mmCIF file of C-alpha atoms in Angstrom:
data_model
loop_
_atom_site.group_PDB
_atom_site.id
_atom_site.type_symbol
_atom_site.label_atom_id
_atom_site.label_comp_id
_atom_site.label_asym_id
_atom_site.label_seq_id
_atom_site.Cartn_x
_atom_site.Cartn_y
_atom_site.Cartn_z
ATOM 1 C CA MET A 1 -22.977 21.833 42.772
ATOM 2 C CA THR A 2 -22.915 21.228 39.013
ATOM 3 C CA SER A 3 -20.179 23.106 37.201
ATOM 4 C CA PRO A 4 -21.076 25.552 34.384
ATOM 5 C CA ALA A 5 -19.104 23.369 31.934
ATOM 6 C CA ALA A 6 -21.336 20.376 32.708
ATOM 7 C CA LEU A 7 -24.464 22.466 32.071
ATOM 8 C CA ALA A 8 -23.199 23.878 28.777
ATOM 9 C CA PRO A 9 -24.680 22.505 25.534
ATOM 10 C CA PRO A 10 -22.498 19.684 24.103
ATOM 11 C CA LEU A 11 -21.265 21.744 21.160
ATOM 12 C CA ASP A 12 -20.081 24.470 23.562
ATOM 13 C CA ASN A 13 -17.866 22.011 25.430
ATOM 14 C CA ASP A 14 -14.512 21.499 23.688
ATOM 15 C CA ASP A 15 -14.016 18.005 25.090
ATOM 16 C CA LEU A 16 -17.449 16.772 23.996
ATOM 17 C CA LEU A 17 -17.160 18.476 20.612
ATOM 18 C CA SER A 18 -13.775 16.827 20.101
ATOM 19 C CA LEU A 19 -15.303 13.408 20.876
ATOM 20 C CA ILE A 20 -17.929 14.039 18.186
ATOM 21 C CA LEU A 21 -15.599 15.393 15.511
ATOM 22 C CA VAL A 22 -12.984 12.680 15.989
ATOM 23 C CA ARG A 23 -15.548 10.148 14.718
ATOM 24 C CA LEU A 24 -15.784 11.793 11.304
ATOM 25 C CA PRO A 25 -14.012 9.997 8.426
ATOM 26 C CA PRO A 26 -10.282 10.851 8.721
ATOM 27 C CA LEU A 27 -10.189 12.829 5.470
ATOM 28 C CA ALA A 28 -9.371 16.479 4.869
ATOM 29 C CA SER A 29 -12.744 16.939 3.164
ATOM 30 C CA SER A 30 -14.532 15.844 6.369
ATOM 31 C CA PHE A 31 -13.164 18.824 8.275
ATOM 32 C CA SER A 32 -13.495 21.574 5.676
ATOM 33 C CA SER A 33 -17.049 22.453 6.758
ATOM 34 C CA PRO A 34 -16.488 22.184 10.558
ATOM 35 C CA ALA A 35 -13.458 24.462 10.209
ATOM 36 C CA LEU A 36 -15.692 27.146 8.696
ATOM 37 C CA VAL A 37 -18.326 27.095 11.458
ATOM 38 C CA CYS A 38 -16.452 29.481 13.741
ATOM 39 C CA LYS A 39 -12.958 30.322 14.986
ATOM 40 C CA ARG A 40 -13.309 27.938 17.964
ATOM 41 C CA TRP A 41 -14.136 24.971 15.738
ATOM 42 C CA HIS A 42 -11.327 25.907 13.364
ATOM 43 C CA ARG A 43 -8.883 26.085 16.246
ATOM 44 C CA LEU A 44 -10.078 22.726 17.573
ATOM 45 C CA VAL A 45 -9.685 20.756 14.326
ATOM 46 C CA ARG A 46 -6.252 22.303 13.733
ATOM 47 C CA ASP A 47 -5.006 21.534 17.244
ATOM 48 C CA PRO A 48 -2.132 18.965 17.213
ATOM 49 C CA GLY A 49 -3.713 17.167 20.161
ATOM 50 C CA PHE A 50 -6.950 16.675 18.215
ATOM 51 C CA LEU A 51 -5.044 15.323 15.218
ATOM 52 C CA ARG A 52 -3.228 12.858 17.494
ATOM 53 C CA ARG A 53 -6.563 11.677 18.942
ATOM 54 C CA LEU A 54 -7.962 11.342 15.417
ATOM 55 C CA ARG A 55 -5.075 9.089 14.374
ATOM 56 C CA ALA A 56 -5.370 7.032 17.566
ATOM 57 C CA PHE A 57 -9.138 6.617 17.149
ATOM 58 C CA HIS A 58 -9.075 5.535 13.490
ATOM 59 C CA ARG A 59 -5.651 3.807 13.643
ATOM 60 C CA THR A 60 -5.633 2.871 9.954
ATOM 61 C CA PRO A 61 -4.935 5.828 7.659
ATOM 62 C CA PRO A 62 -7.266 6.224 4.662
ATOM 63 C CA VAL A 63 -6.056 5.467 1.157
ATOM 64 C CA VAL A 64 -6.242 8.908 -0.445
ATOM 65 C CA GLY A 65 -4.994 7.899 -3.893
ATOM 66 C CA PHE A 66 -2.446 5.881 -5.795
ATOM 67 C CA PHE A 67 0.724 6.284 -7.835
ATOM 68 C CA HIS A 68 1.445 4.452 -11.068
ATOM 69 C CA ASN A 69 4.147 4.211 -13.734
ATOM 70 C CA SER A 70 2.085 5.003 -16.817
ATOM 71 C CA PRO A 71 3.723 8.010 -18.558
ATOM 72 C CA ASP A 72 0.563 8.993 -20.449
ATOM 73 C CA SER A 73 -1.427 10.392 -17.491
ATOM 74 C CA PRO A 74 -0.790 12.144 -14.144
ATOM 75 C CA ARG A 75 1.212 9.760 -11.978
ATOM 76 C CA PHE A 76 -0.964 10.306 -8.915
ATOM 77 C CA VAL A 77 -4.708 9.708 -8.934
ATOM 78 C CA ALA A 78 -6.720 10.907 -5.926
ATOM 79 C CA THR A 79 -9.482 8.575 -4.781
ATOM 80 C CA GLN A 80 -11.074 10.345 -1.793
ATOM 81 C CA GLY A 81 -10.824 13.290 0.524
ATOM 82 C CA MET A 82 -8.288 15.452 -1.313
ATOM 83 C CA SER A 83 -7.235 17.037 -4.555
ATOM 84 C CA GLY A 84 -4.401 15.148 -6.184
ATOM 85 C CA ILE A 85 -3.167 18.017 -8.355
ATOM 86 C CA ARG A 86 -0.305 19.075 -6.090
ATOM 87 C CA ILE A 87 0.996 15.557 -5.505
ATOM 88 C CA ALA A 88 0.587 14.660 -9.192
ATOM 89 C CA THR A 89 2.600 17.754 -10.148
ATOM 90 C CA ALA A 90 5.319 16.890 -7.635
ATOM 91 C CA ALA A 91 5.484 13.306 -8.948
ATOM 92 C CA ARG A 92 5.706 14.584 -12.524
ATOM 93 C CA ASP A 93 8.598 16.863 -11.625
ATOM 94 C CA LEU A 94 10.652 14.072 -10.065
ATOM 95 C CA ARG A 95 13.661 13.570 -12.302
ATOM 96 C CA ARG A 96 16.777 11.512 -11.847
ATOM 97 C CA ASP A 97 19.629 14.010 -11.619
ATOM 98 C CA GLY A 98 22.177 13.756 -14.386
ATOM 99 C CA ALA A 99 20.360 10.982 -16.227
ATOM 100 C CA GLY A 100 17.271 12.693 -17.594
ATOM 101 C CA GLY A 101 15.184 9.578 -16.986
ATOM 102 C CA MET A 102 12.053 9.118 -14.953
ATOM 103 C CA TRP A 103 11.795 7.398 -11.603
ATOM 104 C CA TRP A 104 9.669 4.244 -11.346
ATOM 105 C CA PHE A 105 7.458 3.594 -8.339
ATOM 106 C CA VAL A 106 8.235 0.393 -6.444
ATOM 107 C CA ASP A 107 6.380 0.706 -3.122
ATOM 108 C CA CYS A 108 4.294 3.005 -0.903
ATOM 109 C CA ARG A 109 4.187 2.361 2.819
ATOM 110 C CA HIS A 110 3.990 4.252 6.117
ATOM 111 C CA GLY A 111 3.455 7.604 4.363
ATOM 112 C CA ARG A 112 6.473 7.332 2.076
ATOM 113 C CA ALA A 113 6.979 6.323 -1.549
ATOM 114 C CA LEU A 114 9.914 4.295 -2.846
ATOM 115 C CA LEU A 115 11.101 4.794 -6.419
ATOM 116 C CA ARG A 116 13.915 3.306 -8.478
ATOM 117 C CA SER A 117 15.953 4.234 -11.496
ATOM 118 C CA ARG A 118 15.356 2.095 -14.567
ATOM 119 C CA ASP A 119 18.590 0.154 -13.998
ATOM 120 C CA TRP A 120 18.208 -0.135 -10.188
ATOM 121 C CA VAL A 121 21.409 1.860 -9.688
ATOM 122 C CA ASP A 122 19.610 4.323 -7.415
ATOM 123 C CA LEU A 123 16.590 4.346 -5.118
ATOM 124 C CA LEU A 124 14.635 7.388 -3.978
ATOM 125 C CA VAL A 125 12.662 7.557 -0.722
ATOM 126 C CA TRP A 126 10.143 10.392 -1.076
ATOM 127 C CA ASP A 127 7.572 12.026 1.184
ATOM 128 C CA PRO A 128 4.849 13.212 -1.234
ATOM 129 C CA ILE A 129 3.434 15.711 1.282
ATOM 130 C CA THR A 130 6.606 17.511 2.378
ATOM 131 C CA GLY A 131 8.623 16.832 -0.765
ATOM 132 C CA HIS A 132 11.559 15.608 1.332
ATOM 133 C CA HIS A 133 13.531 12.864 -0.418
ATOM 134 C CA VAL A 134 16.630 10.767 0.134
ATOM 135 C CA LEU A 135 18.739 9.359 -2.707
ATOM 136 C CA ILE A 136 20.237 5.916 -2.049
ATOM 137 C CA ASN A 137 22.857 4.225 -4.192
ATOM 138 C CA VAL A 138 22.355 0.460 -4.586
ATOM 139 C CA PRO A 139 25.616 -1.507 -4.128
ATOM 140 C CA ASP A 140 27.073 -3.429 -7.059
ATOM 141 C CA GLN A 141 26.760 -6.698 -5.117
ATOM 142 C CA VAL A 142 22.982 -6.247 -5.129
ATOM 143 C CA ARG A 143 22.605 -5.269 -8.772
ATOM 144 C CA ALA A 144 25.199 -7.458 -10.452
ATOM 145 C CA GLY A 145 23.601 -10.470 -12.124
ATOM 146 C CA ALA A 146 20.185 -9.944 -10.531
ATOM 147 C CA SER A 147 17.399 -11.347 -12.704
ATOM 148 C CA ASP A 148 14.381 -10.019 -10.743
ATOM 149 C CA CYS A 149 14.316 -7.215 -8.162
ATOM 150 C CA ASN A 150 11.808 -5.738 -5.769
ATOM 151 C CA ALA A 151 11.979 -3.480 -2.716
ATOM 152 C CA ALA A 152 9.993 -2.009 0.176
ATOM 153 C CA VAL A 153 10.265 1.053 2.421
ATOM 154 C CA LEU A 154 9.455 0.637 6.132
ATOM 155 C CA CYS A 155 9.495 2.420 9.446
ATOM 156 C CA PRO A 156 12.559 1.185 11.359
ATOM 157 C CA SER A 157 10.537 -0.533 14.072
ATOM 158 C CA GLY A 158 8.086 -2.018 11.605
ATOM 159 C CA THR A 159 5.268 0.204 12.863
ATOM 160 C CA THR A 160 2.148 -0.839 11.003
ATOM 161 C CA GLY A 161 -0.168 1.743 12.471
ATOM 162 C CA CYS A 162 1.892 4.920 12.192
ATOM 163 C CA GLY A 163 -0.513 6.279 9.615
ATOM 164 C CA GLY A 164 2.167 8.210 7.821
ATOM 165 C CA ALA A 165 2.774 10.312 10.937
ATOM 166 C CA CYS A 166 6.356 9.064 11.099
ATOM 167 C CA ARG A 167 7.595 11.055 8.133
ATOM 168 C CA SER A 168 10.353 12.706 10.196
ATOM 169 C CA SER A 169 11.527 9.389 11.647
ATOM 170 C CA PRO A 170 14.240 7.112 10.260
ATOM 171 C CA PHE A 171 13.355 4.435 7.737
ATOM 172 C CA SER A 172 14.614 1.180 6.267
ATOM 173 C CA VAL A 173 14.650 -0.035 2.674
ATOM 174 C CA VAL A 174 14.576 -3.768 1.979
ATOM 175 C CA VAL A 175 15.809 -4.873 -1.445
ATOM 176 C CA VAL A 176 15.123 -8.427 -2.580
ATOM 177 C CA PHE A 177 16.321 -10.114 -5.768
ATOM 178 C CA THR A 178 17.005 -13.472 -7.362
ATOM 179 C CA ARG A 179 20.176 -14.697 -8.993
ATOM 180 C CA GLY A 180 20.415 -18.178 -10.412
ATOM 181 C CA HIS A 181 18.569 -20.506 -8.036
ATOM 182 C CA CYS A 182 18.985 -18.284 -4.981
ATOM 183 C CA ALA A 183 17.048 -15.446 -3.379
ATOM 184 C CA PHE A 184 18.894 -12.536 -1.765
ATOM 185 C CA THR A 185 17.964 -9.575 0.384
ATOM 186 C CA CYS A 186 19.755 -6.578 1.835
ATOM 187 C CA VAL A 187 18.566 -3.800 4.162
ATOM 188 C CA TYR A 188 19.479 -0.114 4.085
ATOM 189 C CA SER A 189 19.067 1.899 7.294
ATOM 190 C CA SER A 190 18.741 5.672 7.268
ATOM 191 C CA LEU A 191 20.002 5.641 10.871
ATOM 192 C CA THR A 192 23.440 4.488 9.746
ATOM 193 C CA GLY A 193 23.257 5.596 6.110
ATOM 194 C CA ALA A 194 24.615 2.185 5.134
ATOM 195 C CA TRP A 195 23.566 -1.211 3.791
ATOM 196 C CA GLY A 196 23.650 -4.321 5.967
ATOM 197 C CA GLU A 197 24.938 -7.781 5.171
ATOM 198 C CA LEU A 198 23.657 -9.637 2.120
ATOM 199 C CA VAL A 199 21.352 -12.499 3.160
ATOM 200 C CA SER A 200 20.680 -15.439 0.824
ATOM 201 C CA MET A 201 18.929 -18.783 0.575
ATOM 202 C CA PRO A 202 18.584 -21.414 -2.196
ATOM 203 C CA THR A 203 15.239 -21.750 -3.980
ATOM 204 C CA PRO A 204 13.820 -24.668 -5.982
ATOM 205 C CA SER A 205 14.693 -24.400 -9.664
ATOM 206 C CA GLN A 206 11.067 -23.682 -10.606
ATOM 207 C CA GLU A 207 10.661 -21.024 -7.884
ATOM 208 C CA CYS A 208 13.172 -18.392 -8.986
ATOM 209 C CA GLU A 209 10.876 -15.780 -10.586
ATOM 210 C CA LEU A 210 10.216 -12.849 -8.251
ATOM 211 C CA THR A 211 7.054 -10.834 -8.832
ATOM 212 C CA GLU A 212 7.322 -7.104 -9.545
ATOM 213 C CA GLU A 213 4.163 -6.285 -7.570
ATOM 214 C CA PRO A 214 4.547 -4.736 -4.078
ATOM 215 C CA GLY A 215 4.945 -7.100 -1.156
ATOM 216 C CA ALA A 216 3.135 -7.188 2.182
ATOM 217 C CA PHE A 217 4.435 -6.312 5.628
ATOM 218 C CA VAL A 218 3.021 -8.689 8.263
ATOM 219 C CA GLY A 219 4.280 -8.738 11.848
ATOM 220 C CA ASP A 220 8.022 -8.240 11.529
ATOM 221 C CA ALA A 221 8.356 -9.813 8.080
ATOM 222 C CA MET A 222 8.066 -8.807 4.436
ATOM 223 C CA TYR A 223 6.479 -11.167 1.927
ATOM 224 C CA TRP A 224 6.673 -11.332 -1.875
ATOM 225 C CA LEU A 225 5.238 -13.812 -4.364
ATOM 226 C CA LEU A 226 7.908 -16.114 -5.758
ATOM 227 C CA GLY A 227 7.508 -18.548 -8.649
ATOM 228 C CA GLU A 228 4.305 -20.495 -9.185
ATOM 229 C CA SER A 229 3.607 -21.816 -5.694
ATOM 230 C CA SER A 230 5.704 -20.012 -3.093
ATOM 231 C CA ILE A 231 5.872 -16.829 -1.055
ATOM 232 C CA LEU A 232 9.272 -15.451 -0.070
ATOM 233 C CA GLU A 233 9.466 -14.397 3.580
ATOM 234 C CA PHE A 234 12.106 -12.082 5.029
ATOM 235 C CA ARG A 235 12.067 -11.628 8.812
ATOM 236 C CA LEU A 236 13.586 -8.329 9.834
ATOM 237 C CA GLY A 237 14.146 -9.444 13.424
ATOM 238 C CA ASP A 238 16.619 -12.242 12.759
ATOM 239 C CA GLN A 239 17.421 -11.298 9.134
ATOM 240 C CA LYS A 240 16.343 -14.696 7.781
ATOM 241 C CA LEU A 241 14.792 -15.749 4.473
ATOM 242 C CA ALA A 242 12.275 -18.576 4.181
ATOM 243 C CA LEU A 243 9.654 -19.955 1.805
ATOM 244 C CA VAL A 244 5.923 -20.156 2.528
ATOM 245 C CA GLU A 245 3.701 -22.378 0.416
ATOM 246 C CA ARG A 246 0.618 -20.967 -1.270
ATOM 247 C CA PRO A 247 -2.658 -22.890 -1.685
ATOM 248 C CA LEU A 248 -2.060 -25.593 -4.276
ATOM 249 C CA GLU A 249 -4.791 -24.388 -6.629
ATOM 250 C CA ILE A 250 -3.617 -20.766 -6.670
ATOM 251 C CA PHE A 251 -1.487 -20.706 -9.809
ATOM 252 C CA SER A 252 -3.571 -22.925 -12.076
ATOM 253 C CA VAL A 253 -6.860 -21.261 -11.120
ATOM 254 C CA TYR A 254 -5.886 -17.598 -10.784
ATOM 255 C CA ARG A 255 -3.315 -17.298 -13.612
ATOM 256 C CA ARG A 256 -0.984 -14.958 -11.677
ATOM 257 C CA ASN A 257 -3.900 -12.649 -10.879
ATOM 258 C CA ILE A 258 -2.990 -12.744 -7.205
ATOM 259 C CA ARG A 259 -1.494 -10.459 -4.571
ATOM 260 C CA VAL A 260 -0.088 -10.990 -1.095
ATOM 261 C CA LEU A 261 -1.415 -8.777 1.711
ATOM 262 C CA ARG A 262 -1.845 -8.261 5.443
ATOM 263 C CA SER A 263 -5.366 -8.895 6.663
ATOM 264 C CA GLU A 264 -7.154 -8.063 9.915
ATOM 265 C CA GLY A 265 -5.268 -9.271 12.967
ATOM 266 C CA SER A 266 -1.915 -8.945 11.173
ATOM 267 C CA VAL A 267 -2.355 -12.245 9.331
ATOM 268 C CA LEU A 268 -0.667 -13.175 6.055
ATOM 269 C CA ALA A 269 -3.326 -13.265 3.349
ATOM 270 C CA LEU A 270 -3.877 -13.493 -0.396
ATOM 271 C CA ALA A 271 -6.285 -11.759 -2.745
ATOM 272 C CA ALA A 272 -6.942 -13.412 -6.091
ATOM 273 C CA VAL A 273 -9.380 -13.101 -8.973
ATOM 274 C CA LYS A 274 -10.869 -15.881 -11.049
ATOM 275 C CA ASN A 275 -12.844 -14.450 -13.973
ATOM 276 C CA PHE A 276 -15.225 -12.043 -12.186
ATOM 277 C CA SER A 277 -14.844 -13.360 -8.617
ATOM 278 C CA LEU A 278 -12.528 -11.882 -5.972
ATOM 279 C CA HIS A 279 -11.283 -14.503 -3.493
ATOM 280 C CA LEU A 280 -9.766 -13.532 -0.123
ATOM 281 C CA TRP A 281 -7.565 -16.133 1.592
ATOM 282 C CA ALA A 282 -5.911 -16.053 5.035
ATOM 283 C CA ARG A 283 -3.167 -18.215 6.547
ATOM 284 C CA GLU A 284 -4.430 -19.307 9.948
ATOM 285 C CA ALA A 285 -3.581 -21.817 12.642
ATOM 286 C CA ASP A 286 -6.172 -24.481 13.504
ATOM 287 C CA ASN A 287 -6.882 -25.896 16.984
ATOM 288 C CA CYS A 288 -3.858 -28.162 16.715
ATOM 289 C CA GLY A 289 -1.544 -25.287 15.847
ATOM 290 C CA THR A 290 -1.176 -26.347 12.203
ATOM 291 C CA THR A 291 -1.079 -23.413 9.823
ATOM 292 C CA LYS A 292 -3.169 -23.679 6.678
ATOM 293 C CA TRP A 293 -4.789 -21.504 4.036
ATOM 294 C CA VAL A 294 -8.489 -20.744 4.473
ATOM 295 C CA LEU A 295 -10.766 -19.156 1.855
ATOM 296 C CA HIS A 296 -12.638 -16.461 3.797
ATOM 297 C CA ARG A 297 -14.681 -14.652 1.170
ATOM 298 C CA ALA A 298 -15.689 -14.755 -2.473
ATOM 299 C CA ILE A 299 -17.048 -11.501 -3.919
ATOM 300 C CA GLU A 300 -18.846 -11.589 -7.256
ATOM 301 C CA LEU A 301 -17.589 -8.495 -9.041
ATOM 302 C CA CYS A 302 -19.639 -8.643 -12.211
ATOM 303 C CA THR A 303 -22.901 -7.817 -10.443
ATOM 304 C CA LEU A 304 -21.350 -5.534 -7.836
ATOM 305 C CA LEU A 305 -19.430 -3.362 -10.310
ATOM 306 C CA GLU A 306 -22.087 -3.737 -13.040
ATOM 307 C CA LEU A 307 -19.538 -5.016 -15.513
ATOM 308 C CA PRO A 308 -20.646 -6.122 -18.992
ATOM 309 C CA LEU A 309 -20.810 -9.878 -19.495
ATOM 310 C CA THR A 310 -19.049 -9.731 -22.858
ATOM 311 C CA GLN A 311 -15.985 -11.926 -22.979
ATOM 312 C CA PRO A 312 -12.636 -10.136 -23.321
ATOM 313 C CA ARG A 313 -10.335 -10.837 -26.215
ATOM 314 C CA VAL A 314 -8.337 -14.068 -26.159
ATOM 315 C CA GLY A 315 -5.477 -13.954 -23.645
ATOM 316 C CA SER A 316 -6.748 -10.950 -21.694
ATOM 317 C CA ILE A 317 -8.122 -10.965 -18.150
ATOM 318 C CA PRO A 318 -11.493 -9.257 -17.512
ATOM 319 C CA VAL A 319 -10.631 -8.138 -13.945
ATOM 320 C CA TRP A 320 -7.075 -7.625 -12.750
ATOM 321 C CA ILE A 321 -5.918 -6.866 -9.187
ATOM 322 C CA SER A 322 -3.835 -3.734 -9.664
ATOM 323 C CA GLY A 323 -3.137 -2.821 -6.057
ATOM 324 C CA LEU A 324 -4.002 -3.237 -2.373
ATOM 325 C CA GLY A 325 -4.002 -0.968 0.650
ATOM 326 C CA GLU A 326 -1.383 -1.698 3.314
ATOM 327 C CA ASP A 327 -3.994 -3.392 5.512
ATOM 328 C CA GLY A 328 -5.892 -5.083 2.688
ATOM 329 C CA ASN A 329 -8.804 -2.753 3.395
ATOM 330 C CA VAL A 330 -8.830 -1.353 -0.150
ATOM 331 C CA VAL A 331 -8.579 -3.219 -3.467
ATOM 332 C CA PHE A 332 -7.907 -1.575 -6.825
ATOM 333 C CA LEU A 333 -9.330 -3.514 -9.762
ATOM 334 C CA ARG A 334 -8.636 -2.863 -13.432
ATOM 335 C CA THR A 335 -11.585 -3.786 -15.625
ATOM 336 C CA ILE A 336 -12.568 -3.291 -19.248
ATOM 337 C CA LEU A 337 -14.397 -0.133 -18.116
ATOM 338 C CA GLY A 338 -11.574 1.393 -16.090
ATOM 339 C CA MET A 339 -10.043 1.300 -12.615
ATOM 340 C CA PHE A 340 -12.325 0.683 -9.644
ATOM 341 C CA VAL A 341 -11.557 1.035 -5.943
ATOM 342 C CA LEU A 342 -13.377 -1.441 -3.686
ATOM 343 C CA TRP A 343 -13.708 -1.429 0.112
ATOM 344 C CA PRO A 344 -14.449 -5.140 0.841
ATOM 345 C CA GLU A 345 -15.587 -4.523 4.427
ATOM 346 C CA THR A 346 -18.449 -2.238 3.387
ATOM 347 C CA MET A 347 -18.738 -3.409 -0.238
ATOM 348 C CA GLN A 348 -18.584 0.210 -1.339
ATOM 349 C CA PHE A 349 -16.852 0.985 -4.614
ATOM 350 C CA LYS A 350 -16.353 3.661 -7.218
ATOM 351 C CA MET A 351 -14.575 4.128 -10.520
ATOM 352 C CA VAL A 352 -11.531 6.370 -10.149
ATOM 353 C CA THR A 353 -10.316 6.506 -13.748
ATOM 354 C CA ASN A 354 -11.302 5.112 -17.138
ATOM 355 C CA ASN A 355 -7.652 4.410 -17.947
ATOM 356 C CA VAL A 356 -7.424 0.687 -18.759
ATOM 357 C CA LEU A 357 -3.659 0.625 -19.348
ATOM 358 C CA MET A 358 -2.495 0.744 -15.707
ATOM 359 C CA LYS A 359 -1.387 -2.723 -14.637
ATOM 360 C CA THR A 360 0.066 -2.019 -11.177
ATOM 361 C CA VAL A 361 -0.801 0.855 -8.858
ATOM 362 C CA TYR A 362 0.772 1.849 -5.549
ATOM 363 C CA PRO A 363 -1.898 2.955 -3.033
ATOM 364 C CA TYR A 364 -0.935 5.899 -0.828
ATOM 365 C CA ALA A 365 -2.414 5.962 2.696
ATOM 366 C CA LYS A 366 -2.125 9.080 4.806
ATOM 367 C CA PHE A 367 -3.767 11.101 7.568
ATOM 368 C CA TYR A 368 -3.509 14.256 5.492
ATOM 369 C CA PHE A 369 -4.776 17.674 6.627
ATOM 370 C CA PRO A 370 -3.435 20.611 4.600
ATOM 371 C CA GLU A 371 -2.422 23.852 6.311
ATOM 372 C CA GLY A 372 -5.201 25.767 4.598
ATOM 373 C CA LEU A 373 -7.966 23.588 6.082
#
């Protein structure tokens, strides 16, 4: 005998309705209307079990906006699915206690933002949604004599798919810097509240300039651009530093307009722009097991973004890569018209601000559903 639940219309069955709703884009705006249909639908989309299934189904959290260090405009810009007013206000109100100076964004990853003081004396790990933050003092051995610094905030296990749901979990901060002809790194763990041992390796004399742009987390390693032809690798598992070569033509062709990223399949990749063309590279192993760089895609941006063909002034770059999503699924491009966000997989794009002064942005990815949904 068929049960009454099996005979009920699909939208009257909670399990079937959940299977339908979980396929909506994982944005707060996607669930505003369903939540207003009736009390049962509202209860369903607010159920913690449904939110867990939503995260598991989509896996990769959406990029809902980005932070930046320009003092002349709100420091958070929403791109989709939410209002950025509350987060922008919270970012504006961040002040370094006792110093009166602003904090500078360094990294956004796994639902957290990492900021630094101007002199790198202190770091701040901040959850933009809850407002919870942890102040970390950087040891003298890290700061003293450092010529270039960068840093990243990570989940302790290197979870790449946590979707920002790990905000109550411990975290690690990796600081990397150069001094003379050596690269150094040191890891802070919130589990112990202490810094680990300083790790170092020599670098070629021409490869000692560390980029200020955010790095990429691939597998169990962090990567940053170093010098004109190298990528600095730090493996969290064995706490080792190493150098990875970039494609030989990268520097001369792309003029530093290049970013390191993680691509599909957790592969080390590069995004670079030459004039109006976005090139996506991946480091892959061939049939013999030899790893090499492969150019996967070239996207002509001038036609796609409907950019004017007028040449920029001498020395300027018409399209600049300002930021990338954690999974390389979103690219932020500064143009002479303003900042665009591009989803390479679907080739969708939109302008998010006409501000042309932002050089580097820090995309913020989150499964975010406010209490008032």
